[in-house]
C-alpha positions as a Markdown table, in Angstrom:
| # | Residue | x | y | z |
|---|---|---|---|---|
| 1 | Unk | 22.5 | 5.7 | 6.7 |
| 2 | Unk | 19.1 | 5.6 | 9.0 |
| 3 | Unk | 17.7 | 8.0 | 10.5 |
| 4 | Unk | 14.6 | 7.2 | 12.6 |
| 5 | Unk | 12.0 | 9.5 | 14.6 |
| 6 | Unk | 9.5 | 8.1 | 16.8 |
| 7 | Unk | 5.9 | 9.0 | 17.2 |
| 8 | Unk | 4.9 | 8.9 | 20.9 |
| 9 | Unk | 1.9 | 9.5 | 22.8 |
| 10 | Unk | -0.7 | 8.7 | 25.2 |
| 11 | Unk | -2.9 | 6.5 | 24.4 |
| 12 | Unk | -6.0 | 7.5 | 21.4 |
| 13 | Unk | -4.2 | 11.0 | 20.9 |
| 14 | Unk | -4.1 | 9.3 | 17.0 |
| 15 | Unk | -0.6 | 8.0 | 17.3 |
| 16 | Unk | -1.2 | 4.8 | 14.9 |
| 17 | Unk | -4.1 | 6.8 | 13.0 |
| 18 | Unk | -1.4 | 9.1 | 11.7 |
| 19 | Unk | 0.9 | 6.4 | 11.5 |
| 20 | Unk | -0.6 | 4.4 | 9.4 |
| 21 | Unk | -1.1 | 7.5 | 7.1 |
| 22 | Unk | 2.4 | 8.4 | 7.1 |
| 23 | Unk | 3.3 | 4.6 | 5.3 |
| 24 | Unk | -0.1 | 4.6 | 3.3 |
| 25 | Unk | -0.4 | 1.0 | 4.6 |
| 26 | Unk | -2.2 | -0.3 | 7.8 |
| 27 | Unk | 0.7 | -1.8 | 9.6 |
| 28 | Unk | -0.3 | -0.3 | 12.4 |
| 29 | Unk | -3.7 | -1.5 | 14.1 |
| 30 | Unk | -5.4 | 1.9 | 14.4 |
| 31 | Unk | -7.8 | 0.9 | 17.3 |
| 32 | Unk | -10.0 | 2.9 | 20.2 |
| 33 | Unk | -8.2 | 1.1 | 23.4 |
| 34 | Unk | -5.0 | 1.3 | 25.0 |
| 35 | Unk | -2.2 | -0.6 | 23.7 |
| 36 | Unk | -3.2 | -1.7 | 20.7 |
| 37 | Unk | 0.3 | -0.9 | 19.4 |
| 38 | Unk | 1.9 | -3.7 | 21.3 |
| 39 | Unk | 5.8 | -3.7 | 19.3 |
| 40 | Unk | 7.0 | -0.9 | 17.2 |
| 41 | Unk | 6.0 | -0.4 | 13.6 |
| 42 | Unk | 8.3 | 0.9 | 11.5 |
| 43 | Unk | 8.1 | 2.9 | 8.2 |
| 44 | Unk | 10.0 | 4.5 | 5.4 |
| 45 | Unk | 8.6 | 7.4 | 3.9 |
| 46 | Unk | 10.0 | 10.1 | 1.0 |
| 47 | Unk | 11.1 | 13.3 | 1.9 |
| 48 | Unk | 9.0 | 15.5 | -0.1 |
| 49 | Unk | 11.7 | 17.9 | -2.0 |
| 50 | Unk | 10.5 | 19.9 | -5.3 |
| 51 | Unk | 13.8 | 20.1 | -6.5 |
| 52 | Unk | 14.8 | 17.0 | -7.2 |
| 53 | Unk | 12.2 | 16.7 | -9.9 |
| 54 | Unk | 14.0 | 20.1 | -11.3 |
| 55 | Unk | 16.9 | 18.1 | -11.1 |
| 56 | Unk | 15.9 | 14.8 | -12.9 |
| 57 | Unk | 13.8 | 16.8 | -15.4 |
| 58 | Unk | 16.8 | 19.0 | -16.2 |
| 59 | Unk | 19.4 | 15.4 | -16.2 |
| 60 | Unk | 16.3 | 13.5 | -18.4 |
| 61 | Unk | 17.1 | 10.9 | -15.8 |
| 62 | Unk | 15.1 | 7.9 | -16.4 |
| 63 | Unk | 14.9 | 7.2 | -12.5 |
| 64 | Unk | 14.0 | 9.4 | -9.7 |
| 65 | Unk | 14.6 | 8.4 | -5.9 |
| 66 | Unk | 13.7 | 10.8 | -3.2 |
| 67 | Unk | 15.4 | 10.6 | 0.1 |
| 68 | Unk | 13.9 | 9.0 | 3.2 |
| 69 | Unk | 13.2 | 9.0 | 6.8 |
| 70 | Unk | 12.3 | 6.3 | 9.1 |
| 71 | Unk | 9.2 | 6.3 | 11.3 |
| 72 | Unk | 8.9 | 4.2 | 14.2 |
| 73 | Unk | 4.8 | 4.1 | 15.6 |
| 74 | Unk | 5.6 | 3.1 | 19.6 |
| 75 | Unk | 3.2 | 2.2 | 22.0 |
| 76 | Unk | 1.0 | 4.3 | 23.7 |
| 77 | Unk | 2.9 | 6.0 | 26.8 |
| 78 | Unk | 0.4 | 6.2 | 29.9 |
| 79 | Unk | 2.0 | 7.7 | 33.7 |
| 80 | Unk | 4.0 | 5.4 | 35.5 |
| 81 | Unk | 5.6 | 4.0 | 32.6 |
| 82 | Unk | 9.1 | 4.9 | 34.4 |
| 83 | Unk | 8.3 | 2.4 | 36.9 |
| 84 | Unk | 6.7 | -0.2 | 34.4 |
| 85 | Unk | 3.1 | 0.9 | 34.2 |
| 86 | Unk | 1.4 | -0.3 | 30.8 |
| 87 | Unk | 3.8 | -1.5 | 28.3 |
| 88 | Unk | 6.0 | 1.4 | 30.0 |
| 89 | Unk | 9.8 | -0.6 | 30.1 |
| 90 | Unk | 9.0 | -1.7 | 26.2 |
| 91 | Unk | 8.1 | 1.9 | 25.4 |
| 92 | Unk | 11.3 | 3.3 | 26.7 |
| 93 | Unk | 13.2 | 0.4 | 25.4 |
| 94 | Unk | 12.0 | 1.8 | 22.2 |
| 95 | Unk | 12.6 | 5.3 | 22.4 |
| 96 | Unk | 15.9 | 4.6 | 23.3 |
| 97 | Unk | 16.9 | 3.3 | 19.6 |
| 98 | Unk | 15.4 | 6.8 | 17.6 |
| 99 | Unk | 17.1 | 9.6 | 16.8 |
| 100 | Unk | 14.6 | 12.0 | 17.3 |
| 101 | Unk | 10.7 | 11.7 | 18.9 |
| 102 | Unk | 7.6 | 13.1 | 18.0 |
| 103 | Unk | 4.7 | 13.9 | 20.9 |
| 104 | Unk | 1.4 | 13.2 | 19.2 |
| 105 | Unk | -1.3 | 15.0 | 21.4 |
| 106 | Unk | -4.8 | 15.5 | 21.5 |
| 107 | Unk | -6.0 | 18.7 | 20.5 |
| 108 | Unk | -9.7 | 17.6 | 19.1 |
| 109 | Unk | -12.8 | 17.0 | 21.2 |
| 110 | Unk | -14.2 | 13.7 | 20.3 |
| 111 | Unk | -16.9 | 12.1 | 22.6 |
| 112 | Unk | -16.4 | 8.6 | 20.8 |
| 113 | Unk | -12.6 | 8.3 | 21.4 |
| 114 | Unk | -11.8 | 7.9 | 25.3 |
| 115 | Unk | -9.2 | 9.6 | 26.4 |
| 116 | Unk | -6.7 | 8.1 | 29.0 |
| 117 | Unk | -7.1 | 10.3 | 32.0 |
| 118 | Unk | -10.7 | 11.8 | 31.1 |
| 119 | Unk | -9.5 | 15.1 | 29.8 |
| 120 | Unk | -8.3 | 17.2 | 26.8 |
| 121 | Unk | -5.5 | 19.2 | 27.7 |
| 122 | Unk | -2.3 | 18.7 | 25.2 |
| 123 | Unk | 0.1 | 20.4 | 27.5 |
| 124 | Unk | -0.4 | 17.9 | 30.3 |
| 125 | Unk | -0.8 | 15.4 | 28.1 |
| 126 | Unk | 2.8 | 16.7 | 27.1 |
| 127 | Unk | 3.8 | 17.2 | 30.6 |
| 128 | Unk | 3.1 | 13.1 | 31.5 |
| 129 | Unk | 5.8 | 12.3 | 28.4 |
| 130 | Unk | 8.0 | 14.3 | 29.4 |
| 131 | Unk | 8.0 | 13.8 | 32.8 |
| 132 | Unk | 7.9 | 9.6 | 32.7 |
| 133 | Unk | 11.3 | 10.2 | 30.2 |
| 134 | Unk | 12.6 | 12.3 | 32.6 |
| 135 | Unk | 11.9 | 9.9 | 35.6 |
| 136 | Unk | 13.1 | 7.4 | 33.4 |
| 137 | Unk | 16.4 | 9.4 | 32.6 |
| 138 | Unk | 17.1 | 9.6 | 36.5 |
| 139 | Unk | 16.7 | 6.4 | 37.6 |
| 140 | Unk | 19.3 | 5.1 | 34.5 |
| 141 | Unk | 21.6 | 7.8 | 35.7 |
| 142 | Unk | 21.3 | 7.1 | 39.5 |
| 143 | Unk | 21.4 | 3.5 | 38.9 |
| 144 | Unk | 25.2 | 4.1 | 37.5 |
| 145 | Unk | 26.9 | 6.4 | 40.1 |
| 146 | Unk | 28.0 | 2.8 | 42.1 |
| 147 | Unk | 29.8 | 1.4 | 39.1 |
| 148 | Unk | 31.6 | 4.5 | 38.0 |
| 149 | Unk | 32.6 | 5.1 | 41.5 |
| 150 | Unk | 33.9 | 2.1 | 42.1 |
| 151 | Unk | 35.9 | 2.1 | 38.3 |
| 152 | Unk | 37.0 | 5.4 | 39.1 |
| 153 | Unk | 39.0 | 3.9 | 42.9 |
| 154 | Unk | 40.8 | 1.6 | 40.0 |
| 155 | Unk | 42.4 | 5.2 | 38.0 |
| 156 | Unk | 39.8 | 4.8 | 35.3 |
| 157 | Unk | 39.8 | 7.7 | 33.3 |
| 158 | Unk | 37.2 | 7.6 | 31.0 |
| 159 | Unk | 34.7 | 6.2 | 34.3 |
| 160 | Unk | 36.0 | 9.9 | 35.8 |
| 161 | Unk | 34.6 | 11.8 | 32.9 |
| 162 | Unk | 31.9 | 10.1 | 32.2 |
| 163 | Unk | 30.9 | 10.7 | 36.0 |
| 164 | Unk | 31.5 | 14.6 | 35.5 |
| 165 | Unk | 28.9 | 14.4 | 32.2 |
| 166 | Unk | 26.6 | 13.1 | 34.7 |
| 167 | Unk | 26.8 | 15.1 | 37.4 |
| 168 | Unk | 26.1 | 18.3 | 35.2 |
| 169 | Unk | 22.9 | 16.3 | 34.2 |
| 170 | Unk | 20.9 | 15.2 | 37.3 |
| 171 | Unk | 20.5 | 18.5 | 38.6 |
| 172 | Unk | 18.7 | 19.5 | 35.8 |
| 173 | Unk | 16.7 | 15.9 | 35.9 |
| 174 | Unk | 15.9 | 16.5 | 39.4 |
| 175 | Unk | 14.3 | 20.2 | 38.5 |
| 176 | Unk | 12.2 | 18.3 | 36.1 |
| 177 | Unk | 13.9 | 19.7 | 32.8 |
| 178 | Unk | 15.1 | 17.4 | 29.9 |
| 179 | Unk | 18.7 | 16.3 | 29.5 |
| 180 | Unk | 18.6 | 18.3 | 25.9 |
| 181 | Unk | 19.3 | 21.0 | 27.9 |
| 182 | Unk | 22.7 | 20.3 | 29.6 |
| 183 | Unk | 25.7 | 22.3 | 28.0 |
| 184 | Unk | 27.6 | 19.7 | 26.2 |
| 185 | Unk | 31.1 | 20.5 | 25.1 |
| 186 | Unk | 32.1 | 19.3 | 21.5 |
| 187 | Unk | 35.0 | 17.0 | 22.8 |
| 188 | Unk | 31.7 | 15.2 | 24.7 |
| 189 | Unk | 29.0 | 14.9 | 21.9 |
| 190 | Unk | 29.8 | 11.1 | 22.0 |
| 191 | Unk | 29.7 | 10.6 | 25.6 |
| 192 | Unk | 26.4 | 12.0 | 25.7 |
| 193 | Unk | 24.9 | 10.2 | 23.1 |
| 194 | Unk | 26.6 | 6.7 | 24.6 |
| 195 | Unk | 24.4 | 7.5 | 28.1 |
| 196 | Unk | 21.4 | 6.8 | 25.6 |
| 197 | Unk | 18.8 | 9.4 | 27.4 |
| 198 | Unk | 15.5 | 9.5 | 26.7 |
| 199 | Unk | 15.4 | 13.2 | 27.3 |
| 200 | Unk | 18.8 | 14.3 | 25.1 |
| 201 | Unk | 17.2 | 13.7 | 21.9 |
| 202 | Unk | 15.2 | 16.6 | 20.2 |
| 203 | Unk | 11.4 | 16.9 | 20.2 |
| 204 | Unk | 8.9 | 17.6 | 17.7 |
| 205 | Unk | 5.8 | 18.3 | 18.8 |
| 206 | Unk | 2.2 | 17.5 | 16.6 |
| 207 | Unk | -0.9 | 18.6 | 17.9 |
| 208 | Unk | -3.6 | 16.1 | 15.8 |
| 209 | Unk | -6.6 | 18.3 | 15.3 |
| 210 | Unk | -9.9 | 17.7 | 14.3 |
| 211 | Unk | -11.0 | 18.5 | 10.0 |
| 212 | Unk | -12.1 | 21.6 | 10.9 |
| 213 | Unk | -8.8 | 23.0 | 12.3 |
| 214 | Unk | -6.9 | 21.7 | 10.3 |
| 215 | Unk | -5.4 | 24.9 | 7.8 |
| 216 | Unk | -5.8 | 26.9 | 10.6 |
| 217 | Unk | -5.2 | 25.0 | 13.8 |
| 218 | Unk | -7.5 | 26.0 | 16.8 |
| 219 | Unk | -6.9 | 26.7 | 20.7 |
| 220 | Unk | -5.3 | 23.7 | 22.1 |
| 221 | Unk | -2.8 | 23.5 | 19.0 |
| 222 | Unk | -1.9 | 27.3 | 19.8 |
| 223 | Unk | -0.4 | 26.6 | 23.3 |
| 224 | Unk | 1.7 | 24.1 | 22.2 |
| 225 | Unk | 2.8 | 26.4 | 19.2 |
| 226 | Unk | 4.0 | 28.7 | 22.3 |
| 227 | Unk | 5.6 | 26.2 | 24.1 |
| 228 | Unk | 7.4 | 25.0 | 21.1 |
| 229 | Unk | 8.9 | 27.9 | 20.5 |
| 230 | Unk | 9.5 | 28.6 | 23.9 |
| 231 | Unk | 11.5 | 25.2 | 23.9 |
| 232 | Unk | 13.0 | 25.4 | 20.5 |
| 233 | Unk | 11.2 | 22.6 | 19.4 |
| 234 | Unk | 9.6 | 21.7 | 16.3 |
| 235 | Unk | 6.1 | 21.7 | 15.8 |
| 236 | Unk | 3.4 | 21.0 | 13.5 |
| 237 | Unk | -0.5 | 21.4 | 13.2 |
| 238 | Unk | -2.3 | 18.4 | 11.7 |
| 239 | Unk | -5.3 | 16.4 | 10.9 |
| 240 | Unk | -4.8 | 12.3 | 11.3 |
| 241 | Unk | -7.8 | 11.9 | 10.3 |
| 242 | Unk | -7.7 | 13.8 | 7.0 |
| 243 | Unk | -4.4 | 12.5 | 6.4 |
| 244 | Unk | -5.8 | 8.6 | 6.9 |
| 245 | Unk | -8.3 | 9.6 | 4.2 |
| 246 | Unk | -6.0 | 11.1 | 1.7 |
| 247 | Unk | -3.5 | 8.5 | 2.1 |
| 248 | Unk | -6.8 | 6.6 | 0.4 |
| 249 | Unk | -7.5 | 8.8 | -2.6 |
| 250 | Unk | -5.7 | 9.2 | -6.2 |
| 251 | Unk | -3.3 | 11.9 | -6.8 |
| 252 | Unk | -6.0 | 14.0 | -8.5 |
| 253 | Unk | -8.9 | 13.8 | -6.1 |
| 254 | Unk | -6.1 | 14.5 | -3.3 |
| 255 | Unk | -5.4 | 17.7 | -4.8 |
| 256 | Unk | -9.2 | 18.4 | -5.5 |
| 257 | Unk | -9.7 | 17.4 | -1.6 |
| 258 | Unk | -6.9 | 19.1 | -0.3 |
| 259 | Unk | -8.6 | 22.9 | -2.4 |
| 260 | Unk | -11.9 | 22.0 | -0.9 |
| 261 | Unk | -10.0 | 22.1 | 2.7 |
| 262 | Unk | -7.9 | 25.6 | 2.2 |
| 263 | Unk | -4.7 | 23.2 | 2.3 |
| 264 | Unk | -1.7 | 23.7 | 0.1 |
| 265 | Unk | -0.7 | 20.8 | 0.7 |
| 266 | Unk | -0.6 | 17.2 | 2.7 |
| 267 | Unk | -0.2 | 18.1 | 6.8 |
| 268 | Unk | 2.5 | 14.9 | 6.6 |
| 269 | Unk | 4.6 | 16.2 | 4.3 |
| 270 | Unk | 5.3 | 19.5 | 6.7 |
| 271 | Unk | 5.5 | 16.5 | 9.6 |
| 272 | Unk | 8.7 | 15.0 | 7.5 |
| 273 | Unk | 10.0 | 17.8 | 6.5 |
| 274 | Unk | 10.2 | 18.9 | 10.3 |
| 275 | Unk | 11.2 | 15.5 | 11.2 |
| 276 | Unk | 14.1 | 15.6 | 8.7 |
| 277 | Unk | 14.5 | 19.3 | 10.4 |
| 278 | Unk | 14.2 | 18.4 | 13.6 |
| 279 | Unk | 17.3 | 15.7 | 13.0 |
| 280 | Unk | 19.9 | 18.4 | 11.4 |
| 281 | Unk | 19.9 | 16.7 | 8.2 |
| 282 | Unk | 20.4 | 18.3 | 5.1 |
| 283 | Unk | 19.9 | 16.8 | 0.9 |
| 284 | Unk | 22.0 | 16.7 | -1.6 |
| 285 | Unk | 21.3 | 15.8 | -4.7 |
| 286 | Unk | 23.0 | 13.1 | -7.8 |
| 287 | Unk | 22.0 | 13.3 | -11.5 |
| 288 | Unk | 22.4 | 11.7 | -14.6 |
| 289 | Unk | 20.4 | 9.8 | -17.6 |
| 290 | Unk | 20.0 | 6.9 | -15.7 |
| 291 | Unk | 19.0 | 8.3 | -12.2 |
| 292 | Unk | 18.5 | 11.6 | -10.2 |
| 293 | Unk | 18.5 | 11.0 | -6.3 |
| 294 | Unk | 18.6 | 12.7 | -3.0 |
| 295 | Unk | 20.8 | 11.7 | -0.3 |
| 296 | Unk | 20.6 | 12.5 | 2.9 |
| 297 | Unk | 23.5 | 13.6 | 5.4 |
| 298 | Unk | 24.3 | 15.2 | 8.8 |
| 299 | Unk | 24.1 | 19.5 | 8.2 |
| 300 | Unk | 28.2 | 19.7 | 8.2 |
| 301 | Unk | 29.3 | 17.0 | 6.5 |
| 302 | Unk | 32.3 | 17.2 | 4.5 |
| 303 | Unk | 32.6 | 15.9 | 1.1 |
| 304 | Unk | 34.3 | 12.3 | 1.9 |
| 305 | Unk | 31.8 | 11.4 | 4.1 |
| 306 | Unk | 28.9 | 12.3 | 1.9 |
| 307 | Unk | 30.4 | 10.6 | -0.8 |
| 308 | Unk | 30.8 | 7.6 | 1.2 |
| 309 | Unk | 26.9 | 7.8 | 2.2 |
| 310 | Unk | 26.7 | 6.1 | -1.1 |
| 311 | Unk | 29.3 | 3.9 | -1.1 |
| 312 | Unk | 31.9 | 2.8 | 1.3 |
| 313 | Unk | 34.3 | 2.9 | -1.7 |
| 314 | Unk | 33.8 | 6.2 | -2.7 |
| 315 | Unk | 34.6 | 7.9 | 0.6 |
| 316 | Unk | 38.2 | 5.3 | 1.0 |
| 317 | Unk | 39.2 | 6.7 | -2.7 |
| 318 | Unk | 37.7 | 10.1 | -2.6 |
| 319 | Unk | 39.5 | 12.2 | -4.9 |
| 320 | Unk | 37.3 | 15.4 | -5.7 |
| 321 | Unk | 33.8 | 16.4 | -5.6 |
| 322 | Unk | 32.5 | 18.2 | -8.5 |
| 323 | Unk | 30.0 | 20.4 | -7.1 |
| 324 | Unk | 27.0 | 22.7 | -8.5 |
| 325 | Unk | 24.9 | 24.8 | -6.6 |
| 326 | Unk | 21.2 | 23.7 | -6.6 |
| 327 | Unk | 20.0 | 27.4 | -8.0 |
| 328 | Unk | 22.9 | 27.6 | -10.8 |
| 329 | Unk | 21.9 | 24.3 | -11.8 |
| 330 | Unk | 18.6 | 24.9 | -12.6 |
| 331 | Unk | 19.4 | 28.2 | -13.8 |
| 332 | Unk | 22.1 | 27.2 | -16.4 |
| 333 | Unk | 19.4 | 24.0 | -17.5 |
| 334 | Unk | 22.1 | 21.6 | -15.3 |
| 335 | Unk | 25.3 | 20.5 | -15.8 |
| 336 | Unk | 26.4 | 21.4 | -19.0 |
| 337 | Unk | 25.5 | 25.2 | -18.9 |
| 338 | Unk | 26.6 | 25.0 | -15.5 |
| 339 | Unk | 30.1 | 23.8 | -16.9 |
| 340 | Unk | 30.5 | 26.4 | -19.4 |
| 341 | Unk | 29.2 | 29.4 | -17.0 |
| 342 | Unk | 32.3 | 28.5 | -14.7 |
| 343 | Unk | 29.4 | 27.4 | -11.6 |
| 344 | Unk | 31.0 | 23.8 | -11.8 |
| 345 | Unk | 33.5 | 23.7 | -8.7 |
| 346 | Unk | 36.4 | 21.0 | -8.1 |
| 347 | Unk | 35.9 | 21.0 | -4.2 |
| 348 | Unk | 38.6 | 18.6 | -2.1 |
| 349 | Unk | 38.5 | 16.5 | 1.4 |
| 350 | Unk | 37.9 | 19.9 | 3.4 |
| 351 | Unk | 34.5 | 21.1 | 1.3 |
| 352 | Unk | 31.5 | 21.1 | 3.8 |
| 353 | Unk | 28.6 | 19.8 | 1.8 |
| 354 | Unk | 25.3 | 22.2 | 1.4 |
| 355 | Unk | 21.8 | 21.5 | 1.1 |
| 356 | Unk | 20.8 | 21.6 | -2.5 |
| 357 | Unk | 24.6 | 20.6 | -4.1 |
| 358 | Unk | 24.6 | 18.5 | -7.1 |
| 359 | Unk | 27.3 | 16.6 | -6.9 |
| 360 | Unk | 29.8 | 14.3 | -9.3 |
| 361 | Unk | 32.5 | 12.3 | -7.6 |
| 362 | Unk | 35.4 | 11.4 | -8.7 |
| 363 | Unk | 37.4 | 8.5 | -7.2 |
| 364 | Unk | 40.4 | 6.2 | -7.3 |
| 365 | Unk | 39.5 | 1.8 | -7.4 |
């Protein structure tokens, strides 16, 4: 199961910098002009999570493999990219295929790295994204009316509903406000993700500061820390830079690095964490002598389905899920003690999975 997050951006904000930190690698041609980033890059990266070494350590599993979330580094955005400006119809093109998008902005001063319209302000900067989505968003919407009007003159039902989604949408569009906000019934989740808006899927914003600011973040970061939370978004205070130059270290000068800075730990691994966030996933965890892993699932999945995350098989026989709470299993020193403490559950088809479960299934061939 993917699950991707794209990092957009203006152009120079650091996008690829921070990229190419993320994936330890330089797939992404870090470079001080516009559109260097010419098609996606994509990345895996671990999800940092502590306790699946507790886990492993506890099932003397010989393997260990984390969870992971895809990044997808996209081209810088610039205004007018809703009517094609710069690589503006690939950009969109590409946002439309993540799950979930990051706005990289500017919030260092740096007289060697241009910036696209002359300025550093990250909530304009902000502002320009969101607007060309939204612009982007109307014209997709508007562009439909004539089709679903005519399929609706033929008794098409699903052409009437689908018109109804979007007719609670382009008012908020035309007031300049994201199609994330629209009230969306349950029955409709679907329908709303099939209109593939640019502007429905959640935002995380990272404000790229310069070394200085980075434990502590500095004035520009601040206003979009209010904003954020204003929104409901996500947010998260980081160096690219700094991040570019641990990606380059050992483990042991990292952590030596990372003291000298005040940081308790890498800026990227609170940007994944807040991606994974961000996306409403949740872990849970698998464990025995030959591997512990983490798997990652939808907050609300039930038992079935998460089994089937791992294989297809498991989820068409699913017969029971022997489950253990991540705190009782580390606890009771894991399964075993777990077992004989009665904090070993038999959970069936209905059981809603929780972050942290260690769980067993059982299945019929």
């Amino acid at each position: 199961m993917g699950f991707k997050c794209g990092i957009v951006g203006l152009p120079n904000v650091g996008k690829s910098t921070l990229f190419n930190a993320l994936t330890q690698s330089a797939a992404a041609q870090a470079a001080n002009y516009p559109f260097c980033t010419i098609e996606p890059n994509v990345g895996d990266v671990p999800v940092p999570d502590p306790r699946l070494e507790e886990v492993a350590a506890l099932a003397k599993s010989a393997l260990v493999t984390p969870t992971r979330l895809t990044f997808v580094d996209i081209a810088g955005l610039v205004r007018g990219a809703s009517k094609g400006e710069g690589l503006g119809n690939q950009f969109l093109a590409h946002i439309r295929e993540v799950d979930a998008v990051a706005y990289v902005l500017r919030c260092f001063e740096d007289a060697d790295v241009i910036h696209v319209e002359g300025r550093i302000d990250p909530i304009a900067d902000a502002d320009t994204i969101e607007t060309e989505l939204m612009l982007a968003d109307l014209d997709s919407l508007e562009r439909r009316l004539p089709i679903l009007e005519k399929k609706i003159r033929s008794q098409d039902k699903e052409a009437k509903k689908t018109l109804e989604l979007i007719e609670r949408i382009l008012p908020l569009l035309r007031e300049g406000k994201p199609a994330r906000l629209a009230k969306i019934e349950d029955d409709e989740h679907a329908a709303f993700k099939a209109l593939g808006l640019l502007t429905s899927k959640p935002v995380l914003y990272v404000c790229n500061v310069d070394e200085t600011s980075a434990a502590t973040g500095n004035s520009n970061s601040a206003l979009i820390e209010t904003r954020a939370r204003a929104e409901g978004a996500g947010c998260v205070v980081i160096s690219a830079k700094i991040e570019a130059e641990l990606a380059e270290l050992s483990e042991a000068e990292r952590q030596a690095y990372l003291a000298e800075l005040g940081l308790a730990e890498p800026g990227l691994n609170r940007l994944i964490r807040e991606g994974y966030k961000l996306l409403g996933l949740i872990t849970y965890f698998t464990a025995g002598p030959k591997e512990a892993r983490a798997w990652t699932v939808p907050e609300g999945t039930r038992a079935p389905q998460a089994a089937g995350v791992i294989h297809t098989d498991f989820e068409k026989g699913f017969i029971r899920a022997e489950t253990i709470a991540f705190d009782d299993y580390v606890a009771l020193s894991g399964e075993a003690g777990a077992r004989d403490a009665g904090k070993l559950r038999l959970e069936g088809k209905d059981y809603v999975v929780k972050d942290g479960d260690v769980l067993h299934f059982r299945f019929a061939n």
